[in-house]
Tab-separated table of C-alpha atoms in Angstrom:
chain	number	residue	atom	x	y	z
A	1	MET	CA	15.619	-3.018	-30.674
A	2	GLU	CA	12.973	-4.232	-28.202
A	3	LYS	CA	13.505	-6.020	-24.857
A	4	PRO	CA	13.230	-9.823	-25.082
A	5	ARG	CA	9.798	-11.170	-24.437
A	6	GLN	CA	9.576	-12.900	-20.989
A	7	GLY	CA	8.047	-16.354	-20.680
A	8	TRP	CA	6.043	-17.528	-17.613
A	9	ALA	CA	9.274	-18.517	-15.796
A	10	GLY	CA	10.561	-15.000	-16.294
A	11	LEU	CA	7.343	-13.382	-15.169
A	12	PHE	CA	7.356	-15.697	-12.138
A	13	ASN	CA	10.915	-14.806	-11.045
A	14	ILE	CA	10.427	-11.074	-11.526
A	15	SER	CA	7.536	-10.960	-9.166
A	16	PHE	CA	7.966	-13.857	-6.739
A	17	GLY	CA	9.555	-11.595	-4.236
A	18	PHE	CA	6.302	-9.767	-3.850
A	19	PHE	CA	4.911	-13.058	-2.465
A	20	GLY	CA	7.051	-12.622	0.592
A	21	ILE	CA	6.637	-8.976	0.935
A	22	GLN	CA	2.896	-9.408	0.982
A	23	ILE	CA	3.097	-12.054	3.697
A	24	GLY	CA	4.715	-9.391	5.781
A	25	PHE	CA	2.070	-6.843	4.879
A	26	ALA	CA	-0.802	-9.367	5.535
A	27	LEU	CA	0.477	-10.295	8.978
A	28	GLN	CA	0.722	-6.529	9.748
A	29	ASN	CA	-2.685	-5.669	8.366
A	30	ALA	CA	-4.620	-8.530	9.990
A	31	ASN	CA	-2.893	-8.595	13.378
A	32	MET	CA	-1.560	-5.161	14.353
A	33	SER	CA	-4.918	-3.908	15.707
A	34	ARG	CA	-5.100	-7.131	17.678
A	35	VAL	CA	-1.498	-6.812	19.005
A	36	PHE	CA	-2.171	-3.223	19.970
A	37	GLN	CA	-5.404	-3.954	21.815
A	38	SER	CA	-3.877	-7.080	23.435
A	39	LEU	CA	-1.125	-4.803	24.841
A	40	GLY	CA	-3.594	-2.366	26.264
A	41	SER	CA	-4.734	0.098	23.465
A	42	SER	CA	-8.386	1.266	23.328
A	43	LEU	CA	-10.387	1.279	20.108
A	44	ASP	CA	-10.141	5.122	19.908
A	45	ASP	CA	-6.300	5.012	20.029
A	46	LEU	CA	-5.960	2.452	17.127
A	47	PRO	CA	-5.931	5.111	14.270
A	48	ALA	CA	-3.116	7.008	16.059
A	49	LEU	CA	-0.977	3.949	16.476
A	50	TRP	CA	-1.412	2.980	12.777
A	51	ILE	CA	-0.155	6.423	11.761
A	52	ALA	CA	3.385	4.960	11.653
A	53	ALA	CA	2.743	2.678	8.675
A	54	PRO	CA	1.511	5.314	6.106
A	55	LEU	CA	3.922	7.904	7.291
A	56	THR	CA	6.861	5.823	6.656
A	57	GLY	CA	5.634	5.031	3.256
A	58	LEU	CA	5.144	8.819	2.522
A	59	LEU	CA	8.738	9.426	3.385
A	60	VAL	CA	10.445	6.317	2.023
A	61	GLN	CA	8.873	5.521	-1.267
A	62	PRO	CA	9.749	8.781	-3.200
A	63	ILE	CA	13.335	8.690	-1.828
A	64	VAL	CA	13.813	5.074	-2.729
A	65	GLY	CA	12.286	5.581	-6.183
A	66	HIS	CA	14.518	8.502	-6.834
A	67	LEU	CA	17.657	6.613	-5.701
A	68	SER	CA	16.906	3.391	-7.512
A	69	ASP	CA	16.500	5.259	-10.845
A	70	ARG	CA	20.145	6.288	-10.322
A	71	THR	CA	21.606	3.290	-8.828
A	72	TRP	CA	23.788	0.667	-10.638
A	73	LEU	CA	25.774	-1.781	-8.427
A	74	GLY	CA	27.281	-3.962	-11.157
A	75	ARG	CA	25.891	-7.554	-10.927
A	76	LEU	CA	23.470	-6.553	-8.194
A	77	GLY	CA	21.843	-4.073	-10.502
A	78	ARG	CA	19.587	-1.191	-9.945
A	79	ARG	CA	16.423	-2.331	-8.117
A	80	ARG	CA	17.645	-5.467	-6.419
A	81	PRO	CA	19.919	-3.840	-3.827
A	82	TYR	CA	16.683	-2.249	-2.385
A	83	PHE	CA	14.800	-5.572	-2.528
A	84	LEU	CA	17.421	-7.138	-0.467
A	85	LEU	CA	18.037	-4.415	2.020
A	86	GLY	CA	14.286	-3.986	2.761
A	87	ALA	CA	13.848	-7.753	3.120
A	88	VAL	CA	16.622	-8.090	5.740
A	89	LEU	CA	15.217	-5.192	7.839
A	90	ALA	CA	11.617	-6.409	7.437
A	91	ALA	CA	12.495	-9.985	8.495
A	92	LEU	CA	14.279	-8.752	11.621
A	93	SER	CA	11.256	-6.597	12.516
A	94	LEU	CA	8.833	-9.458	12.114
A	95	PHE	CA	11.144	-11.627	14.412
A	96	ALA	CA	11.132	-8.812	17.096
A	97	MET	CA	7.553	-7.809	16.984
A	98	PRO	CA	6.074	-10.726	18.967
A	99	GLN	CA	8.564	-10.133	21.703
A	100	SER	CA	6.984	-6.699	22.400
A	101	ASP	CA	5.764	-6.345	25.967
A	102	ALA	CA	4.811	-2.778	25.816
A	103	LEU	CA	2.524	-0.812	23.482
A	104	LEU	CA	5.304	1.796	22.661
A	105	ILE	CA	7.781	-0.972	21.608
A	106	ALA	CA	5.139	-2.535	19.327
A	107	ALA	CA	4.367	0.971	17.741
A	108	VAL	CA	8.079	1.627	17.056
A	109	LEU	CA	8.502	-1.844	15.473
A	110	LEU	CA	5.402	-1.144	13.211
A	111	TRP	CA	7.241	1.946	12.054
A	112	VAL	CA	10.451	-0.003	11.330
A	113	LEU	CA	8.548	-2.907	9.685
A	114	ASP	CA	6.518	-0.664	7.375
A	115	ALA	CA	9.573	1.374	6.392
A	116	SER	CA	11.393	-1.796	5.540
A	117	LEU	CA	8.519	-3.425	3.555
A	118	ASN	CA	8.292	-0.072	1.641
A	119	ILE	CA	11.988	-0.107	0.780
A	120	SER	CA	11.531	-3.530	-0.811
A	121	MET	CA	8.040	-2.948	-2.320
A	122	GLU	CA	8.545	0.367	-4.291
A	123	PRO	CA	11.286	-0.799	-6.601
A	124	PHE	CA	9.302	-3.920	-7.472
A	125	ARG	CA	6.709	-1.709	-9.133
A	126	ALA	CA	9.246	-0.203	-11.403
A	127	PHE	CA	11.007	-3.499	-11.842
A	128	VAL	CA	8.184	-4.767	-13.870
A	129	GLY	CA	8.464	-1.817	-16.194
A	130	ASP	CA	12.271	-2.127	-16.438
A	131	MET	CA	12.209	-5.853	-17.432
A	132	LEU	CA	9.149	-6.185	-19.750
A	133	ARG	CA	8.045	-4.797	-23.020
A	134	LYS	CA	5.074	-2.533	-23.146
A	135	ASP	CA	2.880	-5.288	-24.552
A	136	GLN	CA	3.663	-7.333	-21.452
A	137	HIS	CA	2.996	-4.773	-18.729
A	138	THR	CA	-0.566	-5.867	-18.155
A	139	ALA	CA	0.570	-9.475	-17.794
A	140	GLY	CA	3.480	-8.437	-15.669
A	141	TYR	CA	1.347	-6.578	-13.097
A	142	ALA	CA	-1.249	-9.260	-13.215
A	143	VAL	CA	1.291	-11.828	-12.173
A	144	GLN	CA	2.513	-9.546	-9.541
A	145	THR	CA	-0.938	-9.013	-8.210
A	146	ALA	CA	-1.443	-12.859	-8.148
A	147	PHE	CA	1.602	-13.217	-5.928
A	148	ILE	CA	0.451	-10.377	-3.693
A	149	GLY	CA	-2.889	-12.207	-3.203
A	150	ALA	CA	-1.181	-15.612	-2.642
A	151	GLY	CA	1.203	-14.109	-0.268
A	152	ALA	CA	-1.684	-12.256	1.707
A	153	VAL	CA	-3.550	-15.561	1.870
A	154	VAL	CA	-0.631	-17.290	3.612
A	155	GLY	CA	0.022	-14.428	5.871
A	156	SER	CA	-3.607	-13.977	6.829
A	157	LEU	CA	-4.222	-17.669	7.531
A	158	PHE	CA	-1.133	-18.353	9.698
A	159	PRO	CA	-2.776	-17.619	13.075
A	160	TYR	CA	-5.975	-19.425	12.121
A	161	LEU	CA	-4.086	-22.514	11.011
A	162	LEU	CA	-1.925	-22.524	14.049
A	163	ASP	CA	-4.853	-22.397	16.349
A	164	HIS	CA	-6.434	-25.330	14.655
A	165	PHE	CA	-3.179	-27.197	15.209
A	166	GLY	CA	-3.407	-26.740	18.851
A	167	VAL	CA	-1.075	-23.615	19.368
A	168	SER	CA	-2.470	-21.343	22.171
A	169	ASN	CA	-4.652	-18.403	20.920
A	170	ALA	CA	-5.056	-16.849	24.430
A	171	ALA	CA	-3.714	-13.473	25.216
A	172	VAL	CA	-2.133	-14.348	28.575
A	173	ALA	CA	-1.754	-11.373	31.057
A	174	GLY	CA	-2.112	-8.757	28.325
A	175	GLY	CA	0.503	-10.488	26.100
A	176	ILE	CA	0.480	-11.450	22.438
A	177	PRO	CA	-1.026	-14.883	21.680
A	178	ASP	CA	1.354	-17.715	20.568
A	179	THR	CA	-0.509	-17.960	17.322
A	180	VAL	CA	0.350	-14.444	16.391
A	181	ARG	CA	3.954	-14.878	17.687
A	182	TYR	CA	4.843	-17.917	15.638
A	183	SER	CA	3.102	-16.580	12.613
A	184	PHE	CA	5.333	-13.484	12.693
A	185	TRP	CA	8.487	-15.628	12.988
A	186	ALA	CA	7.478	-17.905	10.109
A	187	GLY	CA	6.435	-14.887	7.943
A	188	GLY	CA	9.850	-13.264	8.460
A	189	ALA	CA	11.583	-16.333	7.140
A	190	ALA	CA	9.256	-16.598	4.148
A	191	LEU	CA	9.640	-13.025	3.329
A	192	PHE	CA	13.422	-13.127	3.164
A	193	ALA	CA	13.468	-16.317	1.261
A	194	ALA	CA	11.021	-15.157	-1.436
A	195	VAL	CA	12.842	-11.853	-1.972
A	196	LEU	CA	16.158	-13.690	-2.225
A	197	TRP	CA	14.718	-15.892	-4.934
A	198	THR	CA	14.043	-12.829	-7.108
A	199	VAL	CA	17.440	-11.343	-6.425
A	200	LEU	CA	19.190	-14.554	-7.403
A	201	THR	CA	17.108	-15.660	-10.416
A	202	THR	CA	16.843	-12.249	-12.296
A	203	ARG	CA	19.429	-10.141	-14.133
A	204	GLU	CA	18.631	-6.397	-14.643
A	205	TYR	CA	19.422	-4.736	-17.918
A	206	SER	CA	22.577	-2.596	-17.725
A	207	PRO	CA	22.538	1.163	-18.619
A	208	GLU	CA	24.125	0.266	-21.989
A	209	GLU	CA	21.499	-2.296	-22.651
A	210	LEU	CA	18.670	0.117	-21.790
A	211	ARG	CA	20.138	2.684	-24.242
A	212	GLY	CA	20.018	0.040	-26.857
A	213	PHE	CA	16.273	-0.571	-26.149
A	214	GLY	CA	15.579	3.062	-26.477
A	215	ASP	CA	15.289	3.779	-22.838
A	216	GLU	CA	17.403	6.458	-21.126
A	217	ALA	CA	20.041	4.988	-18.978
A	218	ALA	CA	19.598	7.572	-16.399
A	219	PRO	CA	16.826	10.160	-15.765
A	220	ALA	CA	17.252	13.797	-16.251
A	221	ASP	CA	16.971	15.988	-13.112
A	222	SER	CA	13.697	17.838	-12.833
A	223	GLY	CA	14.879	20.299	-10.173
A	224	ALA	CA	15.785	22.997	-12.743
A	225	SER	CA	12.180	23.247	-13.858
A	226	LEU	CA	11.178	24.573	-10.342
A	227	ALA	CA	12.842	27.842	-11.022
A	228	ALA	CA	10.011	28.901	-13.325
A	229	ARG	CA	7.240	27.950	-10.865
A	230	THR	CA	5.444	30.514	-8.720
A	231	SER	CA	6.769	31.174	-5.340
A	232	ALA	CA	3.222	31.368	-3.924
A	233	ALA	CA	2.470	27.664	-4.113
A	234	PRO	CA	4.440	26.638	-1.119
A	235	PHE	CA	2.749	29.187	1.034
A	236	TRP	CA	-0.678	27.741	0.089
A	237	TRP	CA	0.337	24.455	1.515
A	238	ILE	CA	1.689	26.173	4.666
A	239	ALA	CA	-1.624	28.198	4.970
A	240	ALA	CA	-3.667	25.056	4.539
A	241	GLY	CA	-1.713	23.296	7.300
A	242	GLY	CA	-2.147	26.286	9.561
A	243	LEU	CA	-5.954	26.571	8.906
A	244	LEU	CA	-6.364	22.737	9.612
A	245	ALA	CA	-4.424	23.160	12.978
A	246	LEU	CA	-6.840	26.047	13.946
A	247	VAL	CA	-9.799	23.979	13.083
A	248	THR	CA	-8.465	21.047	15.053
A	249	GLU	CA	-8.026	23.349	18.070
A	250	GLU	CA	-11.305	25.234	17.632
A	251	PHE	CA	-13.478	21.992	17.267
A	252	ALA	CA	-11.347	19.799	19.783
A	253	LEU	CA	-10.723	17.220	17.007
A	254	GLU	CA	-8.602	14.192	17.774
A	255	LYS	CA	-4.927	15.221	18.471
A	256	GLU	CA	-3.757	12.998	15.391
A	257	VAL	CA	-5.056	15.661	13.034
A	258	TYR	CA	-2.293	17.854	14.142
A	259	LEU	CA	0.053	15.516	12.305
A	260	LEU	CA	-1.783	16.047	9.055
A	261	ALA	CA	-1.442	19.839	9.584
A	262	LEU	CA	2.271	19.452	10.294
A	263	LEU	CA	2.731	17.350	7.005
A	264	LEU	CA	1.038	20.120	4.925
A	265	ILE	CA	3.134	22.818	6.526
A	266	GLY	CA	6.318	20.641	6.153
A	267	TYR	CA	5.654	19.996	2.434
A	268	GLY	CA	5.121	23.799	1.944
A	269	LEU	CA	8.548	24.446	3.568
A	270	ILE	CA	10.287	21.767	1.608
A	271	SER	CA	8.767	23.062	-1.693
A	272	HIS	CA	10.053	26.634	-0.783
A	273	ILE	CA	13.548	25.401	-0.153
A	274	ALA	CA	13.502	23.332	-3.376
A	275	ILE	CA	12.458	26.374	-5.406
A	276	ARG	CA	15.090	28.607	-3.804
A	277	LEU	CA	17.792	26.004	-4.645
A	278	ALA	CA	16.603	25.767	-8.181
A	279	ARG	CA	16.656	29.576	-8.683
A	280	ALA	CA	20.198	29.628	-7.314
A	281	GLY	CA	21.265	27.144	-10.019
A	282	LYS	CA	21.383	24.200	-7.601
A	283	GLY	CA	18.436	22.218	-8.958
A	284	ALA	CA	20.452	18.992	-9.411
A	285	ASN	CA	19.708	17.474	-5.969
A	286	MET	CA	17.389	14.833	-4.603
A	287	LEU	CA	15.007	17.358	-2.802
A	288	SER	CA	14.496	19.569	-5.866
A	289	SER	CA	14.291	16.629	-8.230
A	290	ILE	CA	11.461	14.889	-6.127
A	291	VAL	CA	9.549	18.124	-5.619
A	292	GLY	CA	10.070	18.996	-9.364
A	293	ASP	CA	8.834	15.691	-10.448
A	294	PHE	CA	5.867	15.836	-8.092
A	295	SER	CA	4.719	19.165	-9.232
A	296	GLY	CA	5.314	18.162	-12.940
A	297	MET	CA	3.409	14.937	-12.935
A	298	PRO	CA	1.816	13.941	-16.239
A	299	GLU	CA	-2.089	14.693	-16.508
A	300	LEU	CA	-2.909	10.897	-16.755
A	301	MET	CA	-0.970	10.258	-13.460
A	302	LYS	CA	-2.800	13.135	-11.807
A	303	ARG	CA	-6.190	11.786	-12.651
A	304	LEU	CA	-5.204	8.261	-11.591
A	305	ALA	CA	-3.837	9.576	-8.359
A	306	LEU	CA	-7.247	10.880	-7.353
A	307	VAL	CA	-8.660	7.242	-8.037
A	308	GLN	CA	-5.944	5.937	-5.843
A	309	PHE	CA	-6.758	8.427	-3.084
A	310	PHE	CA	-10.225	7.246	-2.665
A	311	SER	CA	-9.443	3.603	-3.322
A	312	TRP	CA	-6.866	3.305	-0.637
A	313	SER	CA	-8.869	5.331	1.826
A	314	ALA	CA	-11.361	2.459	1.730
A	315	LEU	CA	-8.727	-0.216	2.156
A	316	PHE	CA	-7.124	1.448	5.139
A	317	ILE	CA	-10.543	1.860	6.847
A	318	MET	CA	-10.964	-1.949	6.352
A	319	TRP	CA	-7.526	-2.830	7.746
A	320	ILE	CA	-7.934	-0.695	10.875
A	321	ASN	CA	-11.489	-1.682	11.652
A	322	THR	CA	-12.325	-5.131	10.441
A	323	THR	CA	-11.054	-6.820	13.650
A	324	PRO	CA	-13.254	-4.671	16.032
A	325	VAL	CA	-16.169	-4.762	13.727
A	326	VAL	CA	-16.244	-8.536	13.333
A	327	ALA	CA	-15.433	-9.230	17.044
A	328	GLN	CA	-18.170	-6.848	18.257
A	329	ASN	CA	-20.908	-7.232	15.653
A	330	PHE	CA	-20.411	-11.046	14.658
A	331	PHE	CA	-18.807	-12.593	17.734
A	332	GLY	CA	-20.458	-10.461	20.447
A	333	SER	CA	-17.396	-9.111	22.234
A	334	ALA	CA	-15.482	-5.834	22.275
A	335	ASP	CA	-13.121	-6.994	24.963
A	336	PRO	CA	-9.616	-7.986	23.599
A	337	ALA	CA	-8.978	-10.227	26.543
A	338	SER	CA	-12.049	-12.380	25.868
A	339	ALA	CA	-12.043	-15.657	23.985
A	340	ALA	CA	-14.752	-14.525	21.716
A	341	TYR	CA	-12.709	-11.441	20.631
A	342	GLN	CA	-9.669	-13.622	19.805
A	343	GLU	CA	-11.866	-16.070	17.929
A	344	GLY	CA	-13.223	-13.038	15.910
A	345	GLY	CA	-9.512	-11.941	15.256
A	346	ASN	CA	-8.737	-15.358	13.794
A	347	TRP	CA	-11.821	-15.243	11.656
A	348	VAL	CA	-10.587	-11.852	10.241
A	349	GLY	CA	-7.489	-13.635	9.185
A	350	VAL	CA	-9.619	-16.025	7.247
A	351	LEU	CA	-11.707	-13.161	5.698
A	352	PHE	CA	-8.542	-11.417	4.631
A	353	SER	CA	-7.117	-14.590	3.161
A	354	VAL	CA	-10.420	-15.065	1.107
A	355	TYR	CA	-10.357	-11.598	-0.384
A	356	ASN	CA	-6.648	-11.999	-1.226
A	357	GLY	CA	-7.264	-15.454	-2.719
A	358	VAL	CA	-10.035	-13.959	-4.858
A	359	ALA	CA	-7.637	-11.300	-5.962
A	360	ALA	CA	-4.981	-13.727	-7.010
A	361	ILE	CA	-7.598	-15.686	-9.205
A	362	ALA	CA	-9.194	-12.506	-10.513
A	363	ALA	CA	-5.820	-10.915	-11.439
A	364	LEU	CA	-5.024	-13.952	-13.892
A	365	THR	CA	-8.551	-14.537	-15.095
A	366	LEU	CA	-11.163	-11.841	-14.682
A	367	LEU	CA	-9.019	-8.763	-15.210
A	368	PRO	CA	-7.467	-9.821	-18.527
A	369	TRP	CA	-10.925	-11.025	-19.786
A	370	LEU	CA	-12.681	-7.756	-18.800
A	371	SER	CA	-9.896	-5.415	-20.081
A	372	ARG	CA	-9.821	-7.110	-23.443
A	373	ARG	CA	-13.698	-6.493	-23.795
A	374	ILE	CA	-14.224	-3.179	-22.178
A	375	GLY	CA	-10.769	-1.625	-21.723
A	376	LYS	CA	-8.683	-1.013	-18.609
A	377	ALA	CA	-10.519	2.084	-17.399
A	378	LYS	CA	-14.060	0.474	-17.464
A	379	THR	CA	-12.627	-2.750	-15.974
A	380	HIS	CA	-11.262	-0.695	-12.956
A	381	VAL	CA	-14.650	1.103	-12.556
A	382	THR	CA	-16.478	-2.195	-12.481
A	383	CYS	CA	-14.154	-3.865	-9.995
A	384	LEU	CA	-14.289	-0.844	-7.636
A	385	LEU	CA	-18.041	-0.935	-7.573
A	386	ALA	CA	-17.893	-4.669	-6.741
A	387	GLY	CA	-15.743	-3.730	-3.768
A	388	ALA	CA	-18.339	-1.159	-2.630
A	389	VAL	CA	-21.027	-3.783	-2.629
A	390	GLY	CA	-18.838	-6.075	-0.597
A	391	TYR	CA	-18.264	-3.437	2.113
A	392	ALA	CA	-22.025	-2.441	2.213
A	393	SER	CA	-22.999	-6.125	2.692
A	394	PHE	CA	-21.606	-5.986	6.274
A	395	PHE	CA	-24.830	-4.192	7.203
A	396	VAL	CA	-27.141	-6.934	5.901
A	397	LEU	CA	-25.255	-10.076	6.768
A	398	THR	CA	-25.605	-11.589	10.216
A	399	ASP	CA	-23.660	-14.841	10.159
A	400	PRO	CA	-19.850	-14.435	10.286
A	401	ALA	CA	-19.534	-17.303	7.705
A	402	HIS	CA	-21.634	-15.304	5.296
A	403	LEU	CA	-18.968	-12.501	5.346
A	404	LEU	CA	-17.012	-14.733	3.127
A	405	PHE	CA	-19.332	-13.579	0.262
A	406	ALA	CA	-18.647	-9.988	1.035
A	407	GLU	CA	-14.944	-10.623	0.658
A	408	ILE	CA	-15.451	-11.839	-2.992
A	409	GLY	CA	-16.311	-8.167	-4.017
A	410	VAL	CA	-13.537	-6.736	-1.899
A	411	GLY	CA	-11.097	-9.227	-3.570
A	412	ILE	CA	-12.145	-8.284	-7.055
A	413	ALA	CA	-11.612	-4.642	-6.250
A	414	TRP	CA	-8.289	-5.345	-4.543
A	415	ALA	CA	-7.084	-7.164	-7.656
A	416	SER	CA	-7.890	-4.314	-9.897
A	417	ILE	CA	-6.375	-1.595	-7.459
A	418	LEU	CA	-3.045	-3.463	-7.501
A	419	ALA	CA	-2.852	-4.116	-11.258
A	420	MET	CA	-4.783	-1.722	-13.435
A	421	PRO	CA	-3.510	1.716	-12.434
A	422	TYR	CA	0.149	0.454	-12.569
A	423	ALA	CA	-0.371	-1.256	-15.896
A	424	ILE	CA	-1.828	2.017	-17.289
A	425	LEU	CA	1.050	4.137	-15.828
A	426	ALA	CA	3.920	1.839	-16.878
A	427	SER	CA	3.147	2.143	-20.494
A	428	SER	CA	2.602	5.858	-20.317
A	429	LEU	CA	5.527	7.158	-18.273
A	430	PRO	CA	9.203	7.788	-19.282
A	431	GLN	CA	10.986	4.438	-18.617
A	432	ALA	CA	14.006	6.205	-17.047
A	433	LYS	CA	11.885	7.708	-14.336
A	434	LEU	CA	9.659	4.784	-13.484
A	435	GLY	CA	11.181	4.513	-9.938
A	436	ILE	CA	10.516	8.036	-8.992
A	437	TYR	CA	7.105	8.228	-10.626
A	438	MET	CA	5.945	5.001	-9.027
A	439	GLY	CA	7.190	6.300	-5.736
A	440	LEU	CA	5.295	9.525	-6.124
A	441	PHE	CA	2.222	7.714	-7.309
A	442	ASN	CA	2.273	5.726	-4.077
A	443	VAL	CA	2.089	9.039	-2.206
A	444	PHE	CA	-1.580	8.837	-3.119
A	445	VAL	CA	-1.595	5.373	-1.473
A	446	VAL	CA	-0.156	6.811	1.656
A	447	VAL	CA	-1.923	10.337	2.080
A	448	PRO	CA	-5.451	8.693	2.229
A	449	GLN	CA	-4.182	6.227	4.988
A	450	LEU	CA	-2.828	9.260	6.917
A	451	LEU	CA	-6.175	11.054	6.382
A	452	VAL	CA	-8.033	7.912	7.681
A	453	ALA	CA	-5.672	7.523	10.640
A	454	THR	CA	-6.006	11.088	11.688
A	455	VAL	CA	-9.682	12.099	10.792
A	456	MET	CA	-11.627	8.815	11.046
A	457	GLY	CA	-11.194	8.688	14.840
A	458	SER	CA	-12.763	12.130	15.169
A	459	ILE	CA	-15.680	11.202	12.927
A	460	MET	CA	-16.356	8.084	14.721
A	461	LYS	CA	-16.029	9.469	18.178
A	462	ALA	CA	-18.496	12.396	17.316
A	463	PHE	CA	-21.165	10.519	15.380
A	464	PHE	CA	-20.755	6.794	15.959
A	465	PRO	CA	-19.099	6.200	19.359
A	466	ASP	CA	-18.346	2.468	20.024
A	467	GLN	CA	-20.078	1.501	16.719
A	468	PRO	CA	-17.130	0.549	14.417
A	469	ILE	CA	-19.635	-1.134	11.938
A	470	TRP	CA	-20.214	2.377	10.400
A	471	THR	CA	-16.732	2.444	9.155
A	472	MET	CA	-17.699	-0.094	6.541
A	473	ALA	CA	-20.258	2.499	5.173
A	474	PHE	CA	-17.399	4.958	4.771
A	475	ALA	CA	-15.363	2.355	2.933
A	476	ALA	CA	-18.304	1.637	0.498
A	477	GLY	CA	-18.752	5.321	-0.107
A	478	THR	CA	-15.118	6.052	-0.905
A	479	LEU	CA	-14.943	3.162	-3.430
A	480	VAL	CA	-17.998	4.644	-5.223
A	481	LEU	CA	-16.115	7.979	-5.381
A	482	ALA	CA	-12.985	6.204	-6.699
A	483	ALA	CA	-15.114	4.641	-9.413
A	484	ALA	CA	-16.625	8.023	-10.396
A	485	ALA	CA	-13.114	9.560	-10.567
A	486	MET	CA	-11.989	6.738	-12.756
A	487	LEU	CA	-14.590	7.799	-15.406
A	488	ARG	CA	-12.349	10.910	-16.003
A	489	VAL	CA	-9.316	8.829	-16.788
A	490	LYS	CA	-8.696	8.412	-20.660
A	491	VAL	CA	-6.401	5.559	-21.302
A	492	PRO	CA	-4.226	5.959	-24.559
A	493	ASP	CA	-5.535	3.814	-27.346
A	494	GLU	CA	-8.830	3.170	-25.606
A	495	GLY	CA	-10.662	6.308	-26.681
């Protein structure tokens, strides 16, 4: 027996919550560099302050994925409890953020906000796979991507629109402008309302119904498989972390690189503990299961993970650096206290709304049309290259209004990054482990962000001091690498 086919109303309800989640992410992505600089951060310190966001995703997503695969709370279901919990915490963080009067408080609230958004976001990826037949996965992720784009448009435009309605855009005495303050408050309310809509309008399939559809009601633990794995692997991770720490010390790299070294060492120690537990016959625990699933990822997932690594490196470079790039190179000011800088910050919100709007349209039109003709893999390659062209065009455009054309390419790439890898995976992975595998897949969304946040500052300081425009060259190059890696991905039934 197959799952019932969902109509457009069902597809709408399943993914509408992502509209609100993406409003939160858009406000964060377009405004946090501006908030940090308004509260006194230097350009060189931005990557370190942004580390909180990807680090929380790295920790939260696999845990939430593992837990949500094993949760059943009666009428509230399996994924929806996490939607609701994350939405409440994220909304509270968005309400508190504009009240920050110190850089440390803003950094801590970014940590809480990103953790909360990840608690809600991760189960939404698996939710599409849970609720839809395989032949509807592409449509489901396309609708989800359209909501992501639409939510990001709304979130990105908030400060710009408020400025045009007469709300003060000035950063008085090193504070946060009222345009940003009111945007965060409105965004918190919208986020909670959108997630609540999905919680109230959807009904998840019970474990008994999933068994009737041929899906396992609960996933088997993978911890036991660790017992057969070599004990040397964890020590390679530890050695890599130690070597990176020595290189950081020897070449006086930015201090944030030490965090990356600690993460490598930490994963090595966690893997060692997980293997020891498995060999002692105690593999049925969360730690061993997560490590076992990570080390035993299917080959298709491993190849897509490399594509994600390069893709999200480019995106994070853009989110951190677009505001200083546009303000300095197109509005003529690198001073966060100046009116020109704040005007540039508002224009970045417009640019981000454009690429997200393009993504929403492309997800429902361009991606299905291309994938029917050339397949999912080649569609993704084409879209990634369009994004690379968009980033590269920052070097040839001179009028800030013309940057809107650059955002078309970025939007096409963004649509594909959000839809194609997940559509490919959802149809290829065991349904009972969609939560944990989607959470682990998102590790390769998070790790490149940590890499950018820790290493990019050292590269820019050494080779391009006070020239943030060169970050766009790195973004273009990494998308080209992502497209090249995608050529190695063989999608089932596409040859």
